[in-house]
Amino acid sequence: MNYKRELLKGNTDALLLSLLSSQPMYGYQIIKELRKRSHGYFKFREGTLYPALHRLEKSGLIVGNWERLPSEKERRYYKLTEAGRRLLEEQVVEWQGFSTAVNLIMQPASS
Amino acid sequence: MDAPARRDVLNEMRGHIQEEVADLMEQGYTEEEAVRIASESFGTLDNLVQELNEVHNHSNWVQTLIAALPHLIFALLFALHLWSNMAWLVIILICTVGVTIYGWHHNKPTWLFTWLGYALIPLLIVGIFLLEQASKADTMIPSWLAWPLMIVYFPVILWFFLHIMIQVLRRDWLLGSLMALPVPPIVGWLMTAPWKSELLGAGTPALQSLEPWVALSFLTLAGIVALFTRLKQRPLKVGVLLLSGLTFLFIITFSTGGSVGIMTLVIVGFMAVLLLILPALLEQRLARAEVEPWHGPLESDLELKS
């Protein structure tokens, strides 16, 4: 089992919600932004991203809207809904508690 | 996945690949290399398609109930001895056609296809009626009129069926099989019950003993459809449709105390398998016959099923 992959899989939704809380983004931008903000640690594959985005949209946590660019191309921007924002707040609190507890056990000297 | 959702997904993926290709070319890659890298970044397309289908095909319980409703109505018709009541049949027919037309013009959701199957059955029955009228003397319609009617009716109906079937198969062959689900039970019971001459008449004691079993077979179909719409994985959906044929064969055998002819069982069993396989074969032929509008790295491989 790939531990990093499993960790990422379990937190995909939270990462996406967190990213979209700052501003609406489109798929390719999300991948680049995740890579940039994590200093290359998160390399999301498109095959993971789009099903996750569409699942979040179906659940009413984000909403996607097409926007036409000056170049006549269209992009689908995703933004957080109110339900998504509430869930993110819960998940942030949960994650802070979890990571603190893990650190207390895994790095007792530094905590 | 319905047509607008499929179009959205393909546009989104295409836009993504185009932007990634443009970025990679700016970094010094050739167009060929850039397209290859961008396509590979999507991983295994089969997995992507499967996951997107699972997201978009997931029906909620209300949609599941609507999909199972026509089978439940037919189960009730037989359970409550109302199957020969012309008023009820007409009301149900009007409702079925109305719901079908509504669904057809509102993105063809999965639940539509069970209603569509029932909405088409009366057209077949009218065809059989005309055939009977043309081949017998002393019928409601004189044979000199029945033959021309039949000659006009059958090509029109055949064209109509083909038109509908092509539309359905463009979505997904599994929906074609879902649509044809009531056909084996209807044919099976017509072949089994000795009541063909008194189909809509009163006093059909021979059928009364079979009524609960007919109701049970339609109730089973309702359960099969509910399972079909709730399941996410295609192999399981295929398995559930196959199960419906086996279950019906069991019901028909059990209800007649094993006296049903082996030929009837073979015909019904063959028909159940055929109705599952035929749409798949037709879909393959249809896909080969149609020219792909855009041969990008996605469309050549990404066939999004509904």
Short mmCIF file of C-alpha atoms in Angstrom, two decimals:
data_model
loop_
_atom_site.label_atom_id
_atom_site.label_comp_id
_atom_site.label_asym_id
_atom_site.label_seq_id
_atom_site.Cartn_x
_atom_site.Cartn_y
_atom_site.Cartn_z
CA MET A 1 0.00 0.00 0.00
CA ASN A 2 1.30 3.45 -0.92
CA TYR A 3 0.94 5.41 2.35
CA LYS A 4 1.22 8.84 0.72
CA ARG A 5 -1.40 7.95 -1.88
CA GLU A 6 -3.78 6.70 0.79
CA LEU A 7 -3.31 9.87 2.83
CA LEU A 8 -3.97 12.02 -0.24
CA LYS A 9 -7.03 9.94 -1.14
CA GLY A 10 -8.50 10.45 2.31
CA ASN A 11 -7.99 14.21 2.18
CA THR A 12 -8.71 15.03 -1.46
CA ASP A 13 -12.07 16.63 -0.75
CA ALA A 14 -10.73 18.75 2.11
CA LEU A 15 -7.79 19.95 -0.02
CA LEU A 16 -10.07 20.91 -2.91
CA LEU A 17 -12.57 22.69 -0.67
CA SER A 18 -9.76 24.53 1.04
CA LEU A 19 -8.24 25.66 -2.25
CA LEU A 20 -11.58 26.83 -3.62
CA SER A 21 -12.35 28.77 -0.44
CA SER A 22 -9.90 31.48 -1.50
CA GLN A 23 -11.21 31.98 -5.05
CA PRO A 24 -13.10 30.18 -7.85
CA MET A 25 -10.76 28.04 -9.96
CA TYR A 26 -10.84 25.79 -13.02
CA GLY A 27 -9.46 22.24 -13.20
CA TYR A 28 -6.04 22.90 -14.70
CA GLN A 29 -5.53 25.87 -12.38
CA ILE A 30 -6.37 23.70 -9.35
CA ILE A 31 -3.70 21.16 -10.29
CA LYS A 32 -1.07 23.85 -10.77
CA GLU A 33 -2.07 25.66 -7.59
CA LEU A 34 -1.97 22.51 -5.46
CA ARG A 35 1.49 21.71 -6.80
CA LYS A 36 2.70 25.27 -6.21
CA ARG A 37 1.30 25.72 -2.72
CA SER A 38 2.56 22.34 -1.55
CA HIS A 39 6.00 23.00 -3.11
CA GLY A 40 5.53 20.09 -5.47
CA TYR A 41 4.43 17.61 -2.78
CA PHE A 42 0.90 17.18 -4.16
CA LYS A 43 0.95 16.05 -7.78
CA PHE A 44 -2.74 15.57 -8.49
CA ARG A 45 -3.58 13.54 -11.55
CA GLU A 46 -6.42 14.77 -13.72
CA GLY A 47 -7.97 11.31 -13.42
CA THR A 48 -8.29 11.91 -9.67
CA LEU A 49 -9.22 15.58 -9.81
CA TYR A 50 -12.23 15.60 -12.13
CA PRO A 51 -14.20 12.73 -10.54
CA ALA A 52 -13.56 14.40 -7.16
CA LEU A 53 -14.73 17.80 -8.42
CA HIS A 54 -17.84 16.32 -10.02
CA ARG A 55 -18.62 14.33 -6.85
CA LEU A 56 -18.32 17.49 -4.73
CA GLU A 57 -20.59 19.31 -7.18
CA LYS A 58 -23.18 16.52 -7.07
CA SER A 59 -23.10 16.74 -3.28
CA GLY A 60 -23.82 20.47 -3.47
CA LEU A 61 -20.52 21.45 -1.84
CA ILE A 62 -19.19 23.30 -4.88
CA VAL A 63 -20.79 24.66 -8.02
CA GLY A 64 -19.29 24.82 -11.50
CA ASN A 65 -20.02 27.63 -13.97
CA TRP A 66 -18.82 28.10 -17.53
CA GLU A 67 -17.11 31.42 -18.21
CA ARG A 68 -16.22 32.73 -21.63
CA LEU A 69 -12.73 34.22 -22.02
CA PRO A 70 -11.84 37.12 -24.32
CA SER A 71 -10.20 34.50 -26.56
CA GLU A 72 -13.70 32.93 -26.97
CA LYS A 73 -12.52 29.81 -25.11
CA GLU A 74 -14.62 28.62 -22.18
CA ARG A 75 -13.50 27.47 -18.78
CA ARG A 76 -15.48 25.80 -16.05
CA TYR A 77 -14.82 27.62 -12.78
CA TYR A 78 -15.70 25.91 -9.52
CA LYS A 79 -16.58 27.83 -6.37
CA LEU A 80 -17.56 26.87 -2.87
CA THR A 81 -21.23 26.82 -1.87
CA GLU A 82 -22.43 27.74 1.62
CA ALA A 83 -22.74 24.02 2.45
CA GLY A 84 -19.17 23.50 1.21
CA ARG A 85 -17.91 26.37 3.37
CA ARG A 86 -19.60 24.93 6.47
CA LEU A 87 -18.16 21.47 5.81
CA LEU A 88 -14.70 22.94 5.26
CA GLU A 89 -14.84 24.74 8.62
CA GLU A 90 -15.73 21.44 10.31
CA GLN A 91 -12.98 19.60 8.46
CA VAL A 92 -10.36 22.22 9.33
CA VAL A 93 -11.21 21.89 13.04
CA GLU A 94 -11.16 18.10 12.74
CA TRP A 95 -7.84 18.13 10.89
CA GLN A 96 -6.20 20.45 13.43
CA GLY A 97 -7.24 18.14 16.25
CA PHE A 98 -6.09 15.07 14.36
CA SER A 99 -2.70 16.47 13.28
CA THR A 100 -1.99 17.76 16.78
CA ALA A 101 -2.76 14.33 18.23
CA VAL A 102 -0.59 12.58 15.61
CA ASN A 103 2.28 14.98 16.27
CA LEU A 104 2.02 14.40 20.03
CA ILE A 105 2.52 10.70 19.43
CA MET A 106 4.94 10.68 16.52
CA GLN A 107 7.09 13.63 17.59
CA PRO A 108 6.73 13.73 21.39
CA ALA A 109 10.01 15.58 21.93
CA SER A 110 9.15 18.47 19.67
CA SER A 111 5.56 18.94 20.83
CA MET B 1 -24.72 10.28 -18.23
CA ASP B 2 -27.13 12.54 -20.08
CA ALA B 3 -26.09 14.40 -23.23
CA PRO B 4 -25.55 17.88 -21.68
CA ALA B 5 -23.44 16.43 -18.86
CA ARG B 6 -21.39 14.41 -21.37
CA ARG B 7 -20.84 17.51 -23.52
CA ASP B 8 -19.76 19.51 -20.44
CA VAL B 9 -17.28 16.82 -19.36
CA LEU B 10 -15.75 16.52 -22.82
CA ASN B 11 -15.47 20.31 -23.19
CA GLU B 12 -13.85 20.56 -19.78
CA MET B 13 -11.30 17.82 -20.52
CA ARG B 14 -10.58 19.24 -23.97
CA GLY B 15 -10.00 22.72 -22.53
CA HIS B 16 -7.69 21.26 -19.89
CA ILE B 17 -5.60 19.38 -22.44
CA GLN B 18 -5.39 22.37 -24.76
CA GLU B 19 -4.13 24.61 -21.94
CA GLU B 20 -1.64 22.03 -20.72
CA VAL B 21 -0.36 21.46 -24.26
CA ALA B 22 0.06 25.21 -24.75
CA ASP B 23 1.98 25.49 -21.43
CA LEU B 24 4.24 22.56 -22.30
CA MET B 25 4.96 23.99 -25.75
CA GLU B 26 5.94 27.28 -24.10
CA GLN B 27 8.41 25.28 -22.00
CA GLY B 28 10.03 23.98 -25.20
CA TYR B 29 8.26 20.69 -25.87
CA THR B 30 7.20 19.81 -29.40
CA GLU B 31 3.47 19.63 -30.05
CA GLU B 32 3.61 15.84 -30.30
CA GLU B 33 5.45 15.50 -26.97
CA ALA B 34 3.15 18.02 -25.31
CA VAL B 35 0.01 16.17 -26.43
CA ARG B 36 1.46 12.86 -25.25
CA ILE B 37 2.40 14.24 -21.80
CA ALA B 38 -0.96 16.00 -21.38
CA SER B 39 -2.88 12.86 -22.36
CA GLU B 40 -0.79 10.67 -20.04
CA SER B 41 -1.48 13.00 -17.13
CA PHE B 42 -5.10 11.83 -17.23
CA GLY B 43 -3.91 8.35 -16.22
CA THR B 44 -5.85 5.32 -17.37
CA LEU B 45 -8.80 6.65 -19.33
CA ASP B 46 -10.88 3.57 -18.49
CA ASN B 47 -10.61 4.44 -14.79
CA LEU B 48 -11.47 8.08 -15.42
CA VAL B 49 -14.53 7.16 -17.49
CA GLN B 50 -15.66 4.62 -14.90
CA GLU B 51 -15.29 7.09 -12.03
CA LEU B 52 -17.10 9.88 -13.88
CA ASN B 53 -19.89 7.49 -14.82
CA GLU B 54 -20.23 6.41 -11.21
CA VAL B 55 -20.55 10.05 -10.12
CA HIS B 56 -23.05 11.02 -12.81
CA ASN B 57 -25.11 7.83 -12.93
CA HIS B 58 -25.82 7.65 -9.26
CA SER B 59 -29.58 8.01 -8.80
CA ASN B 60 -31.24 9.09 -5.61
CA TRP B 61 -34.13 7.19 -4.04
CA VAL B 62 -36.82 9.36 -5.66
CA GLN B 63 -35.38 8.66 -9.12
CA THR B 64 -35.11 4.97 -8.23
CA LEU B 65 -38.77 4.90 -7.24
CA ILE B 66 -39.84 6.67 -10.45
CA ALA B 67 -37.81 4.13 -12.48
CA ALA B 68 -39.45 1.18 -10.71
CA LEU B 69 -42.96 2.70 -10.76
CA PRO B 70 -44.26 1.32 -14.11
CA HIS B 71 -43.38 -2.23 -13.02
CA LEU B 72 -45.05 -1.62 -9.66
CA ILE B 73 -48.19 -0.33 -11.41
CA PHE B 74 -48.39 -3.50 -13.53
CA ALA B 75 -47.80 -5.64 -10.44
CA LEU B 76 -50.72 -3.84 -8.75
CA LEU B 77 -52.93 -4.25 -11.84
CA PHE B 78 -52.64 -8.01 -11.55
CA ALA B 79 -52.59 -8.19 -7.75
CA LEU B 80 -55.88 -6.21 -7.58
CA HIS B 81 -57.54 -8.08 -10.50
CA LEU B 82 -57.71 -4.86 -12.52
CA TRP B 83 -55.70 -5.98 -15.54
CA SER B 84 -58.81 -6.45 -17.73
CA ASN B 85 -60.42 -3.15 -16.72
CA MET B 86 -60.29 -1.02 -19.86
CA ALA B 87 -60.68 2.30 -17.97
CA TRP B 88 -57.64 1.60 -15.79
CA LEU B 89 -55.62 0.44 -18.79
CA VAL B 90 -56.40 3.64 -20.70
CA ILE B 91 -55.53 5.86 -17.70
CA ILE B 92 -52.25 4.01 -17.19
CA LEU B 93 -51.44 4.18 -20.89
CA ILE B 94 -52.03 7.96 -21.00
CA CYS B 95 -49.91 8.47 -17.87
CA THR B 96 -47.13 6.25 -19.25
CA VAL B 97 -47.00 8.08 -22.58
CA GLY B 98 -47.14 11.46 -20.78
CA VAL B 99 -44.28 10.60 -18.40
CA THR B 100 -42.26 9.19 -21.32
CA ILE B 101 -42.67 12.33 -23.43
CA TYR B 102 -41.77 14.50 -20.44
CA GLY B 103 -38.60 12.47 -19.71
CA TRP B 104 -37.61 12.33 -23.37
CA HIS B 105 -37.65 16.13 -23.59
CA HIS B 106 -35.94 16.68 -20.22
CA ASN B 107 -32.45 15.22 -20.80
CA LYS B 108 -33.58 11.58 -20.90
CA PRO B 109 -32.84 10.59 -17.27
CA THR B 110 -32.24 6.90 -16.46
CA TRP B 111 -35.77 6.47 -15.06
CA LEU B 112 -37.25 7.36 -18.46
CA PHE B 113 -36.22 4.08 -20.04
CA THR B 114 -38.48 1.83 -17.98
CA TRP B 115 -41.46 4.04 -18.89
CA LEU B 116 -40.37 4.08 -22.53
CA GLY B 117 -40.48 0.28 -22.66
CA TYR B 118 -44.10 0.24 -21.50
CA ALA B 119 -45.06 3.17 -23.74
CA LEU B 120 -43.90 1.22 -26.82
CA ILE B 121 -45.63 -2.05 -25.97
CA PRO B 122 -49.15 -0.87 -27.10
CA LEU B 123 -47.71 -0.16 -30.55
CA LEU B 124 -46.63 -3.80 -30.77
CA ILE B 125 -50.03 -4.97 -29.54
CA VAL B 126 -51.78 -2.88 -32.24
CA GLY B 127 -49.48 -4.54 -34.81
CA ILE B 128 -50.40 -8.01 -33.56
CA PHE B 129 -54.09 -7.02 -33.60
CA LEU B 130 -53.84 -5.84 -37.24
CA LEU B 131 -52.02 -9.03 -38.19
CA GLU B 132 -54.79 -11.08 -36.61
CA GLN B 133 -57.49 -9.01 -38.33
CA ALA B 134 -55.84 -9.42 -41.71
CA SER B 135 -55.39 -13.17 -41.38
CA LYS B 136 -58.88 -14.11 -40.15
CA ALA B 137 -62.40 -13.83 -41.49
CA ASP B 138 -65.29 -12.26 -39.52
CA THR B 139 -63.13 -9.74 -37.69
CA MET B 140 -63.73 -6.14 -36.59
CA ILE B 141 -61.84 -4.72 -39.55
CA PRO B 142 -62.56 -6.16 -43.02
CA SER B 143 -59.49 -7.82 -44.54
CA TRP B 144 -59.51 -5.50 -47.59
CA LEU B 145 -58.87 -2.64 -45.14
CA ALA B 146 -56.66 -4.54 -42.70
CA TRP B 147 -54.00 -5.41 -45.29
CA PRO B 148 -53.37 -1.82 -46.51
CA LEU B 149 -53.41 -0.64 -42.90
CA MET B 150 -50.83 -3.26 -42.02
CA ILE B 151 -48.64 -2.40 -45.00
CA VAL B 152 -48.56 1.23 -43.88
CA TYR B 153 -48.42 0.56 -40.14
CA PHE B 154 -45.48 -1.85 -39.93
CA PRO B 155 -42.89 0.20 -41.89
CA VAL B 156 -43.86 3.34 -39.94
CA ILE B 157 -43.61 1.54 -36.61
CA LEU B 158 -40.34 -0.13 -37.61
CA TRP B 159 -38.89 3.25 -38.54
CA PHE B 160 -40.14 4.71 -35.24
CA PHE B 161 -38.65 1.83 -33.20
CA LEU B 162 -35.31 2.14 -35.00
CA HIS B 163 -35.24 5.90 -34.44
CA ILE B 164 -35.91 5.44 -30.71
CA MET B 165 -33.41 2.58 -30.44
CA ILE B 166 -30.62 4.59 -32.11
CA GLN B 167 -31.23 7.46 -29.69
CA VAL B 168 -31.13 5.08 -26.74
CA LEU B 169 -28.01 3.24 -27.94
CA ARG B 170 -26.19 6.53 -28.43
CA ARG B 171 -26.64 6.98 -24.69
CA ASP B 172 -25.88 3.45 -23.49
CA TRP B 173 -26.82 -0.06 -24.61
CA LEU B 174 -27.62 -1.00 -21.02
CA LEU B 175 -30.54 1.44 -21.15
CA GLY B 176 -31.80 -0.38 -24.26
CA SER B 177 -31.81 -3.60 -22.25
CA LEU B 178 -33.49 -1.84 -19.33
CA MET B 179 -36.17 -0.60 -21.72
CA ALA B 180 -36.82 -4.12 -23.06
CA LEU B 181 -37.00 -5.65 -19.57
CA PRO B 182 -40.81 -6.23 -19.54
CA VAL B 183 -40.80 -8.01 -22.91
CA PRO B 184 -39.77 -11.53 -21.72
CA PRO B 185 -42.40 -11.63 -18.92
CA ILE B 186 -45.16 -10.35 -21.22
CA VAL B 187 -44.29 -12.86 -23.96
CA GLY B 188 -43.75 -15.61 -21.37
CA TRP B 189 -47.16 -15.12 -19.74
CA LEU B 190 -48.86 -14.83 -23.14
CA MET B 191 -47.35 -18.20 -24.08
CA THR B 192 -48.15 -19.78 -20.74
CA ALA B 193 -51.66 -18.67 -19.90
CA PRO B 194 -54.59 -20.27 -21.76
CA TRP B 195 -56.47 -16.99 -21.96
CA LYS B 196 -55.42 -15.43 -25.21
CA SER B 197 -58.91 -15.54 -26.71
CA GLU B 198 -60.39 -13.77 -23.68
CA LEU B 199 -57.65 -11.29 -23.09
CA LEU B 200 -59.86 -8.42 -22.01
CA GLY B 201 -63.05 -10.31 -21.26
CA ALA B 202 -64.60 -11.00 -17.91
CA GLY B 203 -64.55 -14.40 -16.33
CA THR B 204 -61.08 -15.66 -16.86
CA PRO B 205 -60.76 -18.27 -14.16
CA ALA B 206 -57.77 -19.85 -15.85
CA LEU B 207 -55.80 -16.66 -15.29
CA GLN B 208 -56.96 -16.08 -11.73
CA SER B 209 -54.60 -18.71 -10.39
CA LEU B 210 -51.76 -17.06 -12.27
CA GLU B 211 -52.53 -13.47 -11.28
CA PRO B 212 -50.39 -13.48 -8.11
CA TRP B 213 -47.50 -14.95 -10.10
CA VAL B 214 -47.84 -12.37 -12.87
CA ALA B 215 -47.91 -9.67 -10.17
CA LEU B 216 -44.84 -11.23 -8.56
CA SER B 217 -42.95 -11.21 -11.86
CA PHE B 218 -43.60 -7.47 -12.33
CA LEU B 219 -42.74 -6.85 -8.68
CA THR B 220 -39.44 -8.64 -9.31
CA LEU B 221 -38.81 -6.37 -12.28
CA ALA B 222 -39.41 -3.37 -10.02
CA GLY B 223 -36.78 -4.73 -7.62
CA ILE B 224 -34.37 -5.39 -10.49
CA VAL B 225 -34.80 -1.83 -11.77
CA ALA B 226 -34.31 -0.39 -8.27
CA LEU B 227 -31.07 -2.37 -7.92
CA PHE B 228 -29.97 -1.35 -11.42
CA THR B 229 -30.40 2.35 -10.72
CA ARG B 230 -28.73 2.21 -7.31
CA LEU B 231 -25.70 0.18 -8.38
CA LYS B 232 -22.71 2.16 -9.58
CA GLN B 233 -20.58 -0.43 -11.36
CA ARG B 234 -21.49 -1.54 -14.87
CA PRO B 235 -20.60 -5.26 -14.46
CA LEU B 236 -23.01 -5.41 -11.53
CA LYS B 237 -25.74 -3.70 -13.59
CA VAL B 238 -25.28 -6.29 -16.35
CA GLY B 239 -25.43 -9.06 -13.73
CA VAL B 240 -28.68 -7.69 -12.31
CA LEU B 241 -30.30 -7.59 -15.78
CA LEU B 242 -29.24 -11.20 -16.40
CA LEU B 243 -30.65 -12.13 -13.02
CA SER B 244 -34.06 -10.80 -14.08
CA GLY B 245 -34.29 -13.39 -16.89
CA LEU B 246 -33.32 -16.25 -14.58
CA THR B 247 -35.75 -15.11 -11.88
CA PHE B 248 -38.60 -14.92 -14.36
CA LEU B 249 -37.85 -18.42 -15.68
CA PHE B 250 -37.98 -19.67 -12.10
CA ILE B 251 -41.31 -17.90 -11.43
CA ILE B 252 -42.94 -19.21 -14.59
CA THR B 253 -41.78 -22.77 -13.89
CA PHE B 254 -42.84 -22.68 -10.25
CA SER B 255 -46.24 -21.07 -10.96
CA THR B 256 -47.21 -23.74 -13.46
CA GLY B 257 -46.03 -26.57 -11.22
CA GLY B 258 -43.40 -27.48 -13.79
CA SER B 259 -46.00 -28.11 -16.49
CA VAL B 260 -44.78 -25.26 -18.67
CA GLY B 261 -43.38 -26.55 -21.92
CA ILE B 262 -39.64 -26.74 -22.35
CA MET B 263 -40.04 -24.84 -25.61
CA THR B 264 -41.64 -21.90 -23.78
CA LEU B 265 -38.77 -21.82 -21.30
CA VAL B 266 -36.19 -21.99 -24.07
CA ILE B 267 -37.88 -19.19 -26.04
CA VAL B 268 -38.26 -16.92 -23.00
CA GLY B 269 -34.71 -17.66 -21.79
CA PHE B 270 -33.30 -17.04 -25.27
CA MET B 271 -35.29 -13.82 -25.55
CA ALA B 272 -34.05 -12.57 -22.16
CA VAL B 273 -30.40 -13.14 -23.13
CA LEU B 274 -30.96 -11.73 -26.63
CA LEU B 275 -32.53 -8.54 -25.28
CA LEU B 276 -29.45 -8.03 -23.15
CA ILE B 277 -26.87 -8.81 -25.84
CA LEU B 278 -28.59 -7.31 -28.89
CA PRO B 279 -28.42 -3.67 -27.73
CA ALA B 280 -24.69 -4.14 -26.98
CA LEU B 281 -24.05 -5.50 -30.50
CA LEU B 282 -26.16 -2.79 -32.11
CA GLU B 283 -24.33 -0.11 -30.15
CA GLN B 284 -20.98 -1.42 -31.44
CA ARG B 285 -22.24 -1.31 -35.01
CA LEU B 286 -23.63 2.17 -34.48
CA ALA B 287 -20.35 3.40 -32.99
CA ARG B 288 -18.41 2.03 -35.98
CA ALA B 289 -20.81 3.59 -38.47
CA GLU B 290 -20.63 7.06 -36.95
CA VAL B 291 -17.71 9.34 -37.71
CA GLU B 292 -16.07 10.90 -34.70
CA PRO B 293 -16.42 14.71 -34.91
CA TRP B 294 -13.06 15.48 -33.28
CA HIS B 295 -10.09 13.12 -33.08
CA GLY B 296 -8.37 14.68 -30.11
CA PRO B 297 -6.48 12.66 -27.52
CA LEU B 298 -9.61 12.36 -25.45
CA GLU B 299 -12.50 11.63 -27.77
CA SER B 300 -10.62 8.82 -29.47
CA ASP B 301 -10.60 6.91 -26.20
CA LEU B 302 -13.04 8.60 -23.90
CA GLU B 303 -16.46 7.15 -24.60
CA LEU B 304 -18.55 8.37 -21.73
CA LYS B 305 -21.36 5.97 -21.03
CA SER B 306 -24.52 7.16 -19.48
#
